[in-house]
Short mmCIF file of C-alpha atoms in Angstrom, two decimals:
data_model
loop_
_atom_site.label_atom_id
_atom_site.label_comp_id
_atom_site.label_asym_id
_atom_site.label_seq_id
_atom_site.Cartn_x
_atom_site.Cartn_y
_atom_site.Cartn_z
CA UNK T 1 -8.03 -56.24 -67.64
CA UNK T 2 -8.59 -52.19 -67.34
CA UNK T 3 -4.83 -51.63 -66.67
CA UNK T 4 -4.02 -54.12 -69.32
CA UNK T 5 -5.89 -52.12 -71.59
CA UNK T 6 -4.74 -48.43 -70.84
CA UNK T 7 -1.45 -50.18 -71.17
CA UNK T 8 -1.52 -50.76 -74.21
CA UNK T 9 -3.28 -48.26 -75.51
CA UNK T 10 -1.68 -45.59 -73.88
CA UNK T 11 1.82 -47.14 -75.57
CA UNK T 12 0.67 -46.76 -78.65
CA UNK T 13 -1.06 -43.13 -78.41
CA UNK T 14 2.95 -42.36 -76.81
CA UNK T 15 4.41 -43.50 -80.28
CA UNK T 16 1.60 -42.40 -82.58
CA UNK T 17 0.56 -38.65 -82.20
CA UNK T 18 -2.52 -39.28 -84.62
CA UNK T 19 -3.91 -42.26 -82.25
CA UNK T 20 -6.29 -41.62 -80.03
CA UNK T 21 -8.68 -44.28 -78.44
CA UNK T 22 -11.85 -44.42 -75.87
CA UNK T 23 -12.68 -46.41 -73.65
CA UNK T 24 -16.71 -47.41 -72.81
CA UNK T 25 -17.56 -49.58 -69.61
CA UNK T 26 -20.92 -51.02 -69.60
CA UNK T 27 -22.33 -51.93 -66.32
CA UNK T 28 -25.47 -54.36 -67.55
CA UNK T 29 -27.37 -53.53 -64.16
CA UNK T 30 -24.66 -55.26 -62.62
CA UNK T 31 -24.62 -55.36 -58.38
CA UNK T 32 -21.07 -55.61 -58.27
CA UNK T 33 -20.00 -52.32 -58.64
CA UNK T 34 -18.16 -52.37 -61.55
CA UNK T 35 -19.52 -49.18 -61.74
CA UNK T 36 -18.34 -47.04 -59.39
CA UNK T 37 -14.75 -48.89 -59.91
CA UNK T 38 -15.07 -47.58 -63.21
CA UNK T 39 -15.06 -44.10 -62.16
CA UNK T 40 -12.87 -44.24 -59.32
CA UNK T 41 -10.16 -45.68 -62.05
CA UNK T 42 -11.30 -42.60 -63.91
CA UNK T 43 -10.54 -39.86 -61.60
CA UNK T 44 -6.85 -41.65 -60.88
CA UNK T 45 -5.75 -41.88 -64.59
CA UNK T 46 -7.57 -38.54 -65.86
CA UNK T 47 -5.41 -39.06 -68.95
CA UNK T 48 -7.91 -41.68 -70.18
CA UNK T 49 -10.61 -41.15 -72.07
CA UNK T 50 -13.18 -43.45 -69.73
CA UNK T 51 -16.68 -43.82 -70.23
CA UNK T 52 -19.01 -45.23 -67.71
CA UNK T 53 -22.37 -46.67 -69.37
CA UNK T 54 -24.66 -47.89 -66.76
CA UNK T 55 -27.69 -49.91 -68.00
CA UNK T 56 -30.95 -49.55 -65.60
CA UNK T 57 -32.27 -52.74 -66.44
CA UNK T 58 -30.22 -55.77 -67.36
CA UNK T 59 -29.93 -56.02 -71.55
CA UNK T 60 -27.88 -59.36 -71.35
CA UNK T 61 -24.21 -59.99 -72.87
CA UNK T 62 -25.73 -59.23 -76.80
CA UNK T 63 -28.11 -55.85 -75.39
CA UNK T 64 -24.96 -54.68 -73.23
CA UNK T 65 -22.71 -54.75 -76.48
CA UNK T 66 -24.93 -53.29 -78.96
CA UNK T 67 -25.48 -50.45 -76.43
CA UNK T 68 -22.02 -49.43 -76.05
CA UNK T 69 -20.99 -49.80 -79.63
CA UNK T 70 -24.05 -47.68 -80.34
CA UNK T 71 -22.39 -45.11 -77.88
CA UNK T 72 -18.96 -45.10 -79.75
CA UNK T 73 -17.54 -42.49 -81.37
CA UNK T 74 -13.90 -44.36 -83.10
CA UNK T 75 -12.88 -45.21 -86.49
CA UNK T 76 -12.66 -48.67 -85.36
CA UNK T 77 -14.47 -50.16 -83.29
CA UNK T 78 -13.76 -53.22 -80.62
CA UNK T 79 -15.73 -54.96 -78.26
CA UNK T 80 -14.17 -57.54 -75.96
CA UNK T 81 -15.23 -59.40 -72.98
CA UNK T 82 -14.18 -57.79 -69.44
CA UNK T 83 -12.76 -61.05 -68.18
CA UNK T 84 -9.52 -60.63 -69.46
CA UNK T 85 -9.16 -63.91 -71.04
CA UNK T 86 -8.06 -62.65 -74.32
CA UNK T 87 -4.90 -60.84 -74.57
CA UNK T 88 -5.39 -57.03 -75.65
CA UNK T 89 -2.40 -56.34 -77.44
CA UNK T 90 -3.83 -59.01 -80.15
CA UNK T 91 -5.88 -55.99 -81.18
CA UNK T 92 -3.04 -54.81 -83.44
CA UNK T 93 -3.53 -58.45 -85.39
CA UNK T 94 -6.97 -57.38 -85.69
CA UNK T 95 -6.48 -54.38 -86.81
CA UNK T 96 -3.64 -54.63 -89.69
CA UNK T 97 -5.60 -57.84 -90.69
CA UNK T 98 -8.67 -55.92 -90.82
CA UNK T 99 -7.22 -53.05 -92.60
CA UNK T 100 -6.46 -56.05 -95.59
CA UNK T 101 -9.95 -56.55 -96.13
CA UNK T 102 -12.18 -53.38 -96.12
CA UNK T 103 -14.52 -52.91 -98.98
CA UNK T 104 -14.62 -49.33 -100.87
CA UNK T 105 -17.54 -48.89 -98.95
CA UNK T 106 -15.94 -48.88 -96.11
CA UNK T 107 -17.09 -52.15 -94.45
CA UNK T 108 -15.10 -55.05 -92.55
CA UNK T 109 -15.15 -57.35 -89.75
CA UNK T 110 -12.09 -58.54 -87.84
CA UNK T 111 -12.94 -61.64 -85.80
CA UNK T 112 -10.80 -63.28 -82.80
CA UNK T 113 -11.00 -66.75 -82.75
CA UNK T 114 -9.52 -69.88 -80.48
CA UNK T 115 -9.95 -72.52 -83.21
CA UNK T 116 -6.18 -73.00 -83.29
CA UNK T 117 -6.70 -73.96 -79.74
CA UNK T 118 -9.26 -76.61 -80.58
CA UNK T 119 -6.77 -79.79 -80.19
CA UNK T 120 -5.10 -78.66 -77.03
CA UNK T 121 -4.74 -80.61 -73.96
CA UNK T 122 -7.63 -78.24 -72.35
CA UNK T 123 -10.36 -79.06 -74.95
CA UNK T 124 -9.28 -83.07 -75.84
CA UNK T 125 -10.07 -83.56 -72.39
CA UNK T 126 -13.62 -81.92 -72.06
CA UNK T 127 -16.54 -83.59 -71.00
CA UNK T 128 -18.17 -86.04 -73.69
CA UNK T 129 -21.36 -83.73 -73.70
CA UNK T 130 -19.49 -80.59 -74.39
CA UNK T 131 -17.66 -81.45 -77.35
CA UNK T 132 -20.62 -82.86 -78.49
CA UNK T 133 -22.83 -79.68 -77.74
CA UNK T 134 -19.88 -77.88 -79.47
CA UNK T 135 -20.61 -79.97 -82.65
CA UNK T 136 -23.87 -79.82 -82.62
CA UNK T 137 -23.61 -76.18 -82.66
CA UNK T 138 -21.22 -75.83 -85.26
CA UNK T 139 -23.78 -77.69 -87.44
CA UNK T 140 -26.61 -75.73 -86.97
CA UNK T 141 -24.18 -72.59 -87.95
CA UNK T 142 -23.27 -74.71 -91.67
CA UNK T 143 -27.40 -74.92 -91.86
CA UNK T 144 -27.40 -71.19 -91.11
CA UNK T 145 -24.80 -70.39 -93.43
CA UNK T 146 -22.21 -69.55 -91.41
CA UNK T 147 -19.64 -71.85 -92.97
CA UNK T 148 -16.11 -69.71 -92.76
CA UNK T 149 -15.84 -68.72 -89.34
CA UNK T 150 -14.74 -71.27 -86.61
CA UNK T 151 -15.05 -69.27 -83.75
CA UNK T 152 -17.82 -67.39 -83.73
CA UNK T 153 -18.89 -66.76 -80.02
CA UNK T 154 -14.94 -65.19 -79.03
CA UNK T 155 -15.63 -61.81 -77.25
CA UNK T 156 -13.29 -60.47 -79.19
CA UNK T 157 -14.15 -58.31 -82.22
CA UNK T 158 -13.01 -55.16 -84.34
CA UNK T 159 -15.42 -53.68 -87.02
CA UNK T 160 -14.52 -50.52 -89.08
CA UNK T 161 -17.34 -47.50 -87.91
CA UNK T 162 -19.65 -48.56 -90.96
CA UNK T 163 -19.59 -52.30 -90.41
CA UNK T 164 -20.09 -51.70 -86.49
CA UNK T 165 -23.43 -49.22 -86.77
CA UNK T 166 -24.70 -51.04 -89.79
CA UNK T 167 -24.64 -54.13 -88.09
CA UNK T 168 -25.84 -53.30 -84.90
CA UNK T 169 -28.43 -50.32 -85.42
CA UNK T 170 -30.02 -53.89 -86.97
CA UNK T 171 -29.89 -55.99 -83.72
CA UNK T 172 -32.59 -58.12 -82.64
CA UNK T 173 -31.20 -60.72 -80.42
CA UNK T 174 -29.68 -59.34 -76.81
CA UNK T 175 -28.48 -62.77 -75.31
CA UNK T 176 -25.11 -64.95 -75.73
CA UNK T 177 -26.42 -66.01 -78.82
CA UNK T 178 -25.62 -62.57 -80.26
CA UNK T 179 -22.55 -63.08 -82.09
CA UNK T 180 -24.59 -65.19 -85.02
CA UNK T 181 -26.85 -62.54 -85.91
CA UNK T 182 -23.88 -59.95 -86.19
CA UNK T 183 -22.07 -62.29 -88.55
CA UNK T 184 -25.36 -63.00 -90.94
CA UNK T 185 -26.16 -59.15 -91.00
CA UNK T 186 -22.44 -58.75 -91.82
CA UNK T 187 -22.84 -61.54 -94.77
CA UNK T 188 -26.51 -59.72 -95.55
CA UNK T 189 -24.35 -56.42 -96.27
CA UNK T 190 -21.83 -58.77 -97.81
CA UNK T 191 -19.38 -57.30 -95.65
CA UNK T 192 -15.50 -58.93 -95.53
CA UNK T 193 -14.85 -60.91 -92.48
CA UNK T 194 -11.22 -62.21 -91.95
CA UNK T 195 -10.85 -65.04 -88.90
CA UNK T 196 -7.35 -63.82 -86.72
CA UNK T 197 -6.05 -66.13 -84.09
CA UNK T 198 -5.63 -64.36 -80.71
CA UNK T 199 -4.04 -65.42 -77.34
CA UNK T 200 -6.64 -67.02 -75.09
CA UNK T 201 -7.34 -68.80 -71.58
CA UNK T 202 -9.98 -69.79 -69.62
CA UNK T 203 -11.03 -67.81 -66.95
CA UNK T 204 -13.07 -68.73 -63.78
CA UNK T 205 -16.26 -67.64 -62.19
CA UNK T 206 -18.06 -68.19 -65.73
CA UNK T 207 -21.52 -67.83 -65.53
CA UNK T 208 -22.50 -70.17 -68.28
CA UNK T 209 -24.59 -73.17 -67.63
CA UNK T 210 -23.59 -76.01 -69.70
CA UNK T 211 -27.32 -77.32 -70.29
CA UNK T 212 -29.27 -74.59 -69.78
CA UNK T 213 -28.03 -72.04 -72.00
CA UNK T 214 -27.61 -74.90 -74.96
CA UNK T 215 -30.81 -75.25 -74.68
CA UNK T 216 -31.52 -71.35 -74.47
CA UNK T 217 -28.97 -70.69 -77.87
CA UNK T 218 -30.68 -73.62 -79.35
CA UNK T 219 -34.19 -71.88 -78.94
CA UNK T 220 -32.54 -68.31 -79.93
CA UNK T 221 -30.91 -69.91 -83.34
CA UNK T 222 -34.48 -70.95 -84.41
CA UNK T 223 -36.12 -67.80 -83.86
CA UNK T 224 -32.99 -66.15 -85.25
CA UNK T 225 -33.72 -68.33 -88.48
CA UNK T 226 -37.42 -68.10 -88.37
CA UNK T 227 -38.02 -64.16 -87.76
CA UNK T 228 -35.30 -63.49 -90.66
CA UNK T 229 -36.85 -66.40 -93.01
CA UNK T 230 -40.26 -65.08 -92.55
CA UNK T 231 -39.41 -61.43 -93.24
CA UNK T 232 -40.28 -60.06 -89.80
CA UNK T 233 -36.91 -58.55 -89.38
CA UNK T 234 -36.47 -55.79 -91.18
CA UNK T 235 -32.74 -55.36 -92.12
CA UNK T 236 -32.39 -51.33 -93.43
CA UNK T 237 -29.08 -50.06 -94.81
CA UNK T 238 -28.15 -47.29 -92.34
CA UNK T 239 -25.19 -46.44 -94.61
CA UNK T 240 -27.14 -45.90 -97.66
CA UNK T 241 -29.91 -44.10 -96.22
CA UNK T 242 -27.11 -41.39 -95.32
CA UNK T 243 -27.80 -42.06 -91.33
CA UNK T 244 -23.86 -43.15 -90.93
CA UNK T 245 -20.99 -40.65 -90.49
CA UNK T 246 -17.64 -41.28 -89.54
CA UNK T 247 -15.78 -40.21 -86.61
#
């Protein structure tokens, strides 16, 4: 996925001399030394920007992201899953969709998404209790408000600087459930969110347990609801407090 990614965007810094791109790693206390791969890929290719963020402690998939997004320095900025199961080069879709949509503010959300993949061979022939957990879930989002976005839990995501540190200098929520509570504090800020199709397959060794993390995102939507509901999450406009800059 690394090479994949250099790839890419080492093609397009070749044929555009005002690109430039990082690259952060975060390590989330991992034990598989992702690490120290990280900066052994580092030293070999010292023509990419590479930054290693190692987490002491483990933050989970939603603490890991807001940490490195926090730590980025880019115009735009993408998170994406290390797995490789979405193709990078669909950041370009991303990114002229994205460009489409920002406000004058300077706000916008660029979303991959696998709906178009939702009558395929792969998903017909799921399990009875995952499509139905995937329904269920998808209902709970309408009662949430999230009623636009089909995919929302793709790890695949560009924001423009001001969307990404608004967004996640608000974070509460550091598990796999994160990806709802970066789209409502992107509809809180009234930010524009376009949907973009991207080129996806399934990957082994997930760590995902079909039951128990339901049941765990199930839990994290109601305190997600209830904590915002009751008013104790604070949401503050970074942007208009004069705390965002841009890079």
């Amino acid at each position: 996925m690394l090479e994949e990614t250099v790839e890419h965007l080492e093609n397009r810094k070749n044929s555009d001399k005002n690109f430039s791109y990082e690259i952060i790693i975060v390590d989330d206390a991992s034990n598989d030394g992702t690490s120290n791969y990280a900066l052994e890929f580092s030293k070999s290719n010292k023509n990419v920007e590479l930054k290693v963020l190692t987490l002491e402690k483990n933050r989970k998939k939603g603490g890991a992201v807001t940490q490195g997004i926090l730590c980025a320095s880019g115009k735009y900025i993408l998170f994406v899953d290390a797995d490789g199961a979405t193709k990078f080069s669909d950041l370009d879709c991303l990114e002229r969709e994205l460009n489409k949509i920002i406000s004058k503010e300077g706000y916008g959300v660029a979303v991959g998404s696998r709906a178009h993949l939702v009558k395929t061979e792969a998903v017909v022939k799921r399990s009875f209790i995952r499509n139905f957990l995937m329904h269920s879930f998808h209902k709970v989002l309408y009662i949430l408000g999230i009623r636009t976005i089909k995919d929302t839990q793709c790890g695949f995501k560009l924001f423009t600087r001001k969307a990404a540190l608004n967004i996640f200098n608000n974070m509460h929520v550091e598990g796999w459930i994160f990806d709802i509570e970066v789209l409502l504090l992107a509809k809180y800020f009234n930010m524009p969110i376009v949907e973009v199709s991207v080129t996806w397959h399934e990957v082994d060794g997930s760590k995902v347990s079909l039951i128990k993390d339901s049941i765990k995102m199930a839990i994290d939507l109601s305190i997600i609801r209830l904590n915002y509901f009751l008013g104790i999450w604070k949401i503050k406009d970074y942007n208009s407090l004069g705390k965002i800059k841009n890079e």
